Short mmCIF file of C-alpha atoms and ligand atoms in Angstrom, two decimals:
data_model
loop_
_atom_site.label_atom_id
_atom_site.label_comp_id
_atom_site.label_asym_id
_atom_site.label_seq_id
_atom_site.Cartn_x
_atom_site.Cartn_y
_atom_site.Cartn_z
CA UNK S 1 144.17 158.14 -38.25
CA UNK S 2 146.22 158.40 -42.02
CA UNK S 3 146.52 161.88 -42.79
CA UNK S 4 147.70 164.93 -41.59
CA UNK S 5 146.49 165.75 -38.08
CA UNK S 6 147.34 169.27 -36.61
CA UNK S 7 147.10 169.72 -32.80
CA UNK S 8 146.14 173.26 -30.88
CA UNK S 9 149.22 174.50 -32.79
CA UNK S 10 150.45 178.15 -31.39
CA UNK S 11 152.86 180.41 -33.30
CA UNK S 12 154.22 183.24 -31.38
CA UNK S 13 157.00 185.93 -32.83
CA UNK S 14 157.78 187.89 -29.89
CA UNK S 15 154.49 189.76 -29.16
CA UNK S 16 152.21 188.69 -32.35
CA UNK S 17 150.69 186.22 -32.09
CA UNK S 18 151.11 184.56 -35.75
CA UNK S 19 149.42 181.22 -35.07
CA UNK S 20 146.42 180.52 -32.43
CA UNK S 21 144.79 177.15 -31.25
CA UNK S 22 145.15 175.70 -35.07
CA UNK S 23 143.57 172.42 -35.43
CA UNK S 24 142.85 170.17 -38.57
CA UNK S 25 142.58 167.17 -39.82
CA UNK S 26 143.23 166.20 -43.69
CA UNK S 27 142.89 162.92 -45.17
CA UNK S 28 145.53 162.03 -47.62
CA UNK S 29 144.78 162.85 -51.21
CA UNK S 30 143.56 166.27 -50.01
CA UNK S 31 143.47 169.24 -52.13
CA UNK S 32 143.83 172.08 -49.28
CA UNK S 33 143.98 175.47 -49.78
CA UNK S 34 145.47 177.66 -46.74
CA UNK S 35 143.14 181.02 -47.82
CA UNK S 36 143.55 184.36 -46.16
CA UNK S 37 144.59 188.13 -46.27
CA UNK S 38 147.88 188.83 -46.12
CA UNK S 39 149.67 188.21 -42.45
CA UNK S 40 146.71 186.05 -41.22
CA UNK S 41 148.63 183.19 -40.46
CA UNK S 42 148.77 180.84 -44.03
CA UNK S 43 152.61 180.73 -44.60
CA UNK S 44 153.58 180.74 -40.99
CA UNK S 45 151.40 177.39 -40.81
CA UNK S 46 153.07 175.89 -44.23
CA UNK S 47 156.37 176.09 -42.74
CA UNK S 48 155.57 174.84 -39.88
CA UNK S 49 153.71 171.59 -41.96
CA UNK S 50 157.16 171.21 -43.80
CA UNK S 51 159.65 171.52 -40.68
CA UNK S 52 161.06 174.78 -41.94
CA UNK S 53 159.70 176.77 -39.02
CA UNK S 54 159.36 175.23 -35.11
CA UNK S 55 155.83 175.54 -33.48
CA UNK S 56 155.53 177.08 -30.03
CA UNK S 57 153.26 174.53 -28.49
CA UNK S 58 151.63 171.96 -30.66
CA UNK S 59 151.27 168.72 -32.42
CA UNK S 60 151.88 167.50 -36.33
CA UNK S 61 151.07 164.04 -36.70
CA UNK S 62 151.37 162.44 -40.09
CA UNK S 63 149.31 159.11 -40.63
CA UNK S 64 149.76 158.22 -36.50
CA UNK S 65 153.01 159.53 -36.46
CA UNK S 66 154.24 162.90 -34.60
CA UNK S 67 156.65 164.75 -36.64
CA UNK S 68 156.44 167.58 -34.50
CA UNK S 69 160.37 167.76 -33.97
CA UNK S 70 161.54 165.92 -37.36
CA UNK S 71 163.59 168.38 -38.97
CA UNK S 72 162.75 169.01 -42.51
CA UNK S 73 165.48 166.91 -45.00
CA UNK S 74 164.13 164.13 -43.42
CA UNK S 75 160.02 165.08 -44.01
CA UNK S 76 160.98 164.66 -48.07
CA UNK S 77 158.23 166.88 -48.50
CA UNK S 78 158.13 168.58 -51.94
CA UNK S 79 158.41 172.52 -52.04
CA UNK S 80 157.00 175.11 -54.64
CA UNK S 81 157.95 178.58 -53.22
CA UNK S 82 156.51 181.87 -54.82
CA UNK S 83 160.33 182.37 -55.87
CA UNK S 84 160.65 178.84 -57.10
CA UNK S 85 164.05 178.71 -56.29
CA UNK S 86 165.86 176.91 -59.08
CA UNK S 87 168.93 176.69 -59.89
CA UNK S 88 170.13 179.47 -62.60
CA UNK S 89 173.66 177.63 -63.88
CA UNK S 90 172.16 174.32 -64.34
CA UNK S 91 170.09 172.78 -66.77
CA UNK S 92 166.00 171.64 -66.37
CA UNK S 93 167.17 168.28 -65.86
CA UNK S 94 170.35 169.42 -63.44
CA UNK S 95 167.50 170.82 -61.44
CA UNK S 96 164.69 168.02 -60.96
CA UNK S 97 167.64 165.14 -60.98
CA UNK S 98 168.51 167.76 -58.31
CA UNK S 99 166.76 166.07 -54.96
CA UNK S 100 167.42 162.84 -56.06
CA UNK S 101 171.15 163.02 -56.81
CA UNK S 102 172.21 164.48 -52.78
CA UNK S 103 170.36 161.23 -52.48
CA UNK S 104 173.12 159.17 -54.54
CA UNK S 105 170.27 157.81 -56.62
CA UNK S 106 172.00 156.29 -59.66
CA UNK S 107 172.46 158.20 -62.64
CA UNK S 108 170.37 156.12 -65.14
CA UNK S 109 167.66 156.39 -62.95
CA UNK S 110 168.16 160.07 -61.92
CA UNK S 111 167.41 160.53 -66.23
CA UNK S 112 164.46 158.22 -66.56
CA UNK S 113 162.93 160.27 -63.10
CA UNK S 114 163.94 162.97 -64.80
CA UNK S 115 161.91 162.01 -68.12
CA UNK S 116 159.36 160.99 -66.44
CA UNK S 117 158.81 163.82 -64.73
CA UNK S 118 158.70 166.45 -67.35
CA UNK S 119 155.95 164.14 -69.24
CA UNK S 120 154.06 164.15 -66.09
CA UNK S 121 154.16 168.68 -66.32
CA UNK S 122 153.93 168.33 -69.94
CA UNK S 123 157.30 169.79 -70.91
CA UNK S 124 159.13 166.74 -72.38
CA UNK S 125 162.42 166.56 -74.25
CA UNK S 126 163.59 170.28 -72.27
CA UNK S 127 166.14 168.63 -69.66
CA UNK S 128 169.45 170.07 -70.98
CA UNK S 129 168.09 173.52 -71.96
CA UNK S 130 169.05 176.44 -69.63
CA UNK S 131 166.76 177.60 -66.94
CA UNK S 132 166.58 180.99 -68.02
CA UNK S 133 165.78 179.86 -71.91
CA UNK S 134 162.27 179.10 -70.13
CA UNK S 135 158.72 181.07 -69.83
CA UNK S 136 157.75 181.81 -66.22
CA UNK S 137 154.92 179.06 -66.77
CA UNK S 138 157.71 176.81 -68.03
CA UNK S 139 159.68 176.88 -64.93
CA UNK S 140 156.49 177.08 -62.89
CA UNK S 141 156.31 173.26 -64.31
CA UNK S 142 160.06 172.55 -63.85
CA UNK S 143 159.94 173.73 -60.13
CA UNK S 144 156.56 171.38 -59.32
CA UNK S 145 158.49 168.44 -61.49
CA UNK S 146 161.25 169.02 -58.86
CA UNK S 147 159.03 168.60 -56.13
CA UNK S 148 157.64 165.75 -57.21
CA UNK S 149 161.13 164.23 -57.88
CA UNK S 150 161.76 162.64 -54.75
CA UNK S 151 157.45 160.97 -54.78
CA UNK S 152 156.64 162.78 -51.28
CA UNK S 153 154.05 162.37 -49.18
CA UNK S 154 152.65 166.08 -48.94
CA UNK S 155 153.18 168.08 -51.39
CA UNK S 156 153.37 171.65 -50.43
CA UNK S 157 152.62 175.15 -52.44
CA UNK S 158 153.05 178.50 -50.81
CA UNK S 159 152.23 180.96 -53.71
CA UNK S 160 153.62 179.61 -56.64
CA UNK S 161 151.39 181.32 -59.23
CA UNK S 162 151.48 185.26 -57.86
CA UNK S 163 154.05 185.98 -60.11
CA UNK S 164 152.34 184.79 -63.28
CA UNK S 165 150.05 186.50 -64.90
CA UNK S 166 146.22 186.24 -64.69
CA UNK S 167 145.23 183.73 -68.07
CA UNK S 168 148.50 181.58 -67.44
CA UNK S 169 147.84 181.31 -63.09
CA UNK S 170 144.14 180.13 -64.41
CA UNK S 171 145.85 177.40 -66.72
CA UNK S 172 149.04 176.28 -64.47
CA UNK S 173 145.70 176.66 -61.67
CA UNK S 174 143.46 173.82 -63.53
CA UNK S 175 146.75 172.29 -64.77
CA UNK S 176 147.82 171.64 -61.07
CA UNK S 177 144.68 170.40 -59.92
CA UNK S 178 145.01 167.84 -62.54
CA UNK S 179 148.47 167.00 -61.88
CA UNK S 180 146.88 166.25 -58.14
CA UNK S 181 144.37 164.55 -59.18
CA UNK S 182 145.86 161.91 -61.67
CA UNK S 183 149.01 161.89 -58.85
CA UNK S 184 146.41 161.63 -55.29
CA UNK S 185 149.45 163.04 -53.18
CA UNK S 186 147.84 165.34 -50.12
CA UNK S 187 148.55 169.10 -51.47
CA UNK S 188 148.59 172.12 -49.41
CA UNK S 189 148.57 175.29 -51.94
CA UNK S 190 148.78 179.16 -49.61
CA UNK S 191 146.70 181.32 -51.37
CA UNK S 192 145.43 185.00 -51.31
CA UNK S 193 143.24 184.25 -54.23
CA UNK S 194 139.83 183.11 -52.92
CA UNK S 195 139.76 182.50 -57.30
CA UNK S 196 142.47 180.17 -57.06
CA UNK S 197 141.12 178.37 -53.86
CA UNK S 198 137.61 178.33 -55.34
CA UNK S 199 139.52 176.15 -58.68
CA UNK S 200 141.72 174.28 -56.59
CA UNK S 201 140.55 172.92 -53.73
CA UNK S 202 138.99 169.90 -52.04
CA UNK S 203 139.22 171.66 -49.17
CA UNK S 204 139.64 175.27 -47.66
CA UNK S 205 140.53 177.23 -44.71
CA UNK S 206 139.75 180.46 -43.79
CA UNK S 207 142.15 182.27 -42.25
CA UNK S 208 142.05 185.51 -40.20
CA UNK S 209 144.50 186.86 -37.95
CA UNK S 210 146.14 183.40 -36.59
CA UNK S 211 142.66 182.06 -36.45
CA UNK S 212 140.81 179.41 -38.51
CA UNK S 213 138.08 180.81 -39.44
CA UNK S 214 136.02 177.79 -41.25
CA UNK S 215 136.83 174.72 -42.86
CA UNK S 216 134.44 172.96 -46.07
CA UNK S 217 134.51 172.61 -49.99
CA UNK S 218 135.01 175.59 -51.95
CA UNK S 219 131.04 175.35 -52.66
CA UNK S 220 130.16 175.20 -49.14
CA UNK S 221 131.69 178.06 -47.74
CA UNK S 222 130.66 180.23 -50.88
CA UNK S 223 127.05 179.15 -49.84
CA UNK S 224 127.33 179.18 -46.17
CA UNK S 225 129.75 181.19 -44.70
CA UNK S 226 130.55 180.68 -41.22
CA UNK S 227 131.05 184.36 -40.24
CA UNK S 228 131.00 188.03 -41.64
CA UNK S 229 134.71 187.97 -42.36
CA UNK S 230 134.44 184.70 -44.13
CA UNK S 231 131.43 185.60 -45.91
CA UNK S 232 132.94 189.20 -47.65
CA UNK S 233 136.44 187.61 -48.16
CA UNK S 234 135.02 185.03 -50.58
CA UNK S 235 132.33 186.52 -53.53
CA UNK S 236 130.92 189.29 -53.31
CA UNK S 237 128.43 189.47 -50.51
CA UNK S 238 126.28 191.54 -49.61
CA UNK S 239 126.14 191.82 -45.08
CA UNK S 240 122.97 193.59 -44.53
CA UNK S 241 122.53 194.02 -40.62
CA UNK S 242 117.90 193.50 -38.69
CA UNK S 243 116.35 192.74 -36.39
CA UNK S 244 113.62 190.24 -35.94
CA UNK S 245 110.19 191.25 -35.48
CA UNK S 246 108.13 188.29 -36.04
CA UNK S 247 109.31 184.36 -37.12
CA UNK S 248 110.43 184.80 -40.29
CA UNK S 249 110.42 188.27 -40.93
CA UNK S 250 113.54 190.80 -40.30
CA UNK S 251 112.58 194.69 -40.48
CA UNK S 252 115.81 195.84 -42.47
CA UNK S 253 116.54 200.08 -43.54
CA UNK S 254 114.05 200.27 -46.97
CA UNK S 255 111.81 197.01 -46.01
CA UNK S 256 110.78 193.08 -44.79
CA UNK S 257 113.05 190.53 -45.27
CA UNK S 258 111.59 186.61 -44.74
CA UNK S 259 114.45 184.66 -43.94
CA UNK S 260 113.66 180.49 -43.09
CA UNK S 261 116.40 180.02 -40.68
CA UNK S 262 116.47 183.31 -38.70
CA UNK S 263 116.27 182.81 -34.92
CA UNK S 264 113.60 183.37 -32.53
CA UNK S 265 114.38 187.50 -31.91
CA UNK S 266 117.40 190.49 -31.51
CA UNK S 267 119.23 192.03 -34.18
CA UNK S 268 120.66 189.51 -36.47
CA UNK S 269 122.96 190.35 -39.26
CA UNK S 270 122.89 188.41 -43.06
CA UNK S 271 124.74 187.65 -46.03
CA UNK S 272 122.79 187.21 -49.96
CA UNK S 273 124.69 186.92 -52.81
CA UNK S 274 124.25 189.47 -55.59
CA UNK S 275 123.19 186.97 -58.25
CA UNK S 276 120.62 185.59 -55.75
CA UNK S 277 118.83 188.85 -55.98
CA UNK S 278 116.32 190.17 -58.21
CA UNK S 279 114.67 193.41 -59.34
CA UNK S 280 111.64 194.26 -58.91
CA UNK S 281 109.46 197.81 -60.11
CA UNK S 282 106.89 196.61 -57.18
CA UNK S 283 107.65 195.54 -53.36
CA UNK S 284 106.84 191.78 -52.68
CA UNK S 285 106.35 189.57 -49.42
CA UNK S 286 110.91 190.03 -49.10
CA UNK S 287 112.24 193.06 -50.78
CA UNK S 288 113.73 196.72 -49.57
CA UNK S 289 113.42 199.75 -51.54
CA UNK S 290 116.35 202.19 -52.12
CA UNK S 291 117.35 203.42 -56.16
CA UNK S 292 119.74 202.64 -58.49
CA UNK S 293 122.92 203.99 -58.25
CA UNK S 294 124.83 202.70 -60.97
CA UNK S 295 125.07 200.08 -63.33
CA UNK S 296 128.32 198.44 -64.76
CA UNK S 297 128.70 195.53 -67.03
CA UNK S 298 131.04 192.56 -66.43
CA UNK S 299 130.66 190.32 -70.01
CA UNK S 300 128.65 187.65 -68.76
CA UNK S 301 127.08 189.78 -65.98
CA UNK S 302 125.18 192.95 -65.18
CA UNK S 303 126.05 194.39 -61.85
CA UNK S 304 124.14 196.92 -60.69
CA UNK S 305 124.41 198.82 -57.52
CA UNK S 306 121.24 199.49 -55.31
CA UNK S 307 121.38 202.61 -52.89
CA UNK S 308 119.23 202.50 -49.91
CA UNK S 309 118.29 204.36 -47.04
CA UNK S 310 119.84 203.09 -44.13
CA UNK S 311 121.75 200.61 -45.11
CA UNK S 312 125.93 201.69 -44.55
CA UNK S 313 126.85 200.32 -48.02
CA UNK S 314 124.24 199.60 -51.42
CA UNK S 315 122.91 196.37 -52.41
CA UNK S 316 124.69 194.85 -54.72
CA UNK S 317 122.88 192.85 -57.55
CA UNK S 318 124.24 191.18 -60.19
CA UNK S 319 121.71 190.08 -63.47
CA UNK S 320 122.48 187.44 -66.12
CA UNK S 321 123.86 190.02 -69.04
CA UNK S 322 121.54 188.46 -71.50
CA UNK S 323 118.17 189.76 -69.46
CA UNK S 324 118.49 193.11 -71.04
CA UNK S 325 118.15 195.47 -68.28
CA UNK S 326 116.21 199.40 -69.02
CA UNK S 327 117.56 200.45 -65.25
CA UNK S 328 118.60 204.00 -65.41
CA UNK S 329 120.59 206.06 -62.44
CA UNK S 330 118.17 207.42 -59.92
CA UNK S 331 115.81 205.52 -60.79
CA UNK S 332 113.54 203.41 -57.47
CA UNK S 333 113.34 200.00 -57.34
CA UNK S 334 112.89 197.18 -55.04
CA UNK S 335 115.54 194.74 -54.60
CA UNK S 336 113.32 191.08 -54.39
CA UNK S 337 115.29 189.16 -51.79
CA UNK S 338 114.68 185.41 -52.14
CA UNK S 339 113.90 184.11 -48.39
CA UNK S 340 116.59 180.15 -49.39
CA UNK S 341 119.08 182.77 -50.94
CA UNK S 342 119.86 184.88 -46.98
CA UNK S 343 122.56 182.84 -44.86
CA UNK S 344 122.52 184.30 -41.38
CA UNK S 345 125.90 184.52 -39.49
CA UNK S 346 127.18 183.63 -36.23
P1 ADP O 1 150.37 185.09 -44.59
O1 ADP O 1 151.53 184.25 -45.09
O2 ADP O 1 149.44 184.66 -45.04
O3 ADP O 1 151.16 186.38 -45.53
P2 ADP O 1 151.97 184.64 -42.61
O4 ADP O 1 152.65 183.51 -42.10
O5 ADP O 1 153.48 185.02 -42.98
O6 ADP O 1 151.09 185.14 -42.74
O7 ADP O 1 153.19 185.90 -40.92
C1 ADP O 1 151.49 185.70 -40.17
C2 ADP O 1 152.46 186.97 -38.68
O8 ADP O 1 153.71 186.82 -38.59
C3 ADP O 1 151.78 188.72 -39.31
O9 ADP O 1 151.78 189.17 -38.77
C4 ADP O 1 153.41 188.50 -39.58
O10 ADP O 1 153.88 190.01 -39.90
C5 ADP O 1 154.60 187.20 -38.91
N1 ADP O 1 156.15 186.74 -39.20
C6 ADP O 1 155.78 185.94 -39.61
N2 ADP O 1 156.91 185.87 -39.67
C7 ADP O 1 158.24 186.92 -38.92
C8 ADP O 1 159.55 186.55 -38.31
N3 ADP O 1 159.91 185.41 -38.80
N4 ADP O 1 159.21 187.18 -37.53
C9 ADP O 1 158.67 187.66 -37.06
N5 ADP O 1 157.96 187.78 -37.21
C10 ADP O 1 156.73 186.93 -38.13
#
């Protein structure tokens, strides 16, 4: 198989299971985000792929070749870390040319490669500047250019944008995605920011506690979370418990909800996104009665918390902000739950 295959990888640090039975196949040219909360094992997995860390057990196969034992400097992968790790005493051009220089590439080729890479990251003409004359976003691009100097087979990024402010981070995410598409280079990005994963990834690998929870394209992860952890971690989700009373009819605190794909009987938990819910003044065949607890304007949407007796958490409903809302706190309402919007969780 061409591409990267990770097979039954385990990593322990003393008593800590940092990674448990990780298997994953990635086709060449894909942008993969390793997503999960702090401590879930993302960086460990990336560092094992890079060869900076050795797995306790398991294999890494690249284009049918077992690279598990190949040392990092012979893998020739491009890496960008959160710290960027640029050399402050070298110029921009010298930084980018560094991996070429230590491999004995001629001065002329180094110079033309630096020019090509600076163009690629939209910073032509800064080769002679000192690193400390650049802004945070510009340094980021230089670190990316340096990582790409060896035309690596894999491009590995460990939270490289987490130090940037929100606006710049979003701009860099778009830029990174564009660059990756242009080069068609297989890329792994570690992030704990689900928005970043949604913006950049072809495939999101959601991790928790050293275990892969789901592997799927961003929209699939959002629309069809595999379990309660994924539903809750990605965006805002209402997780509601209920009891199947009749085929497709689920009794929940505050009402009855119709769910097409519910099992035949028993206790279930389902997830429903705030933007799929409606607020009505009359009950429907699938609704939950509650009281408005509070509302807040988010610019593009109005978020309404509805408190429902017997539900451990408020149900959150997101209404388009153009839809003028005259809801008042304490008002009795019915949250209409469309059957097609509910995802039954494992
Ligand atoms: P993430 O990148 O998702 O924040 P890490 O891969 O850094 O998570 O860490 C996963 C787990 O392994 C954590 O429990 C962390 O404390 C532990 N860990 C990581 N590196 C080491 C190490 N060098 N020594 C001991 N424990 C480590």
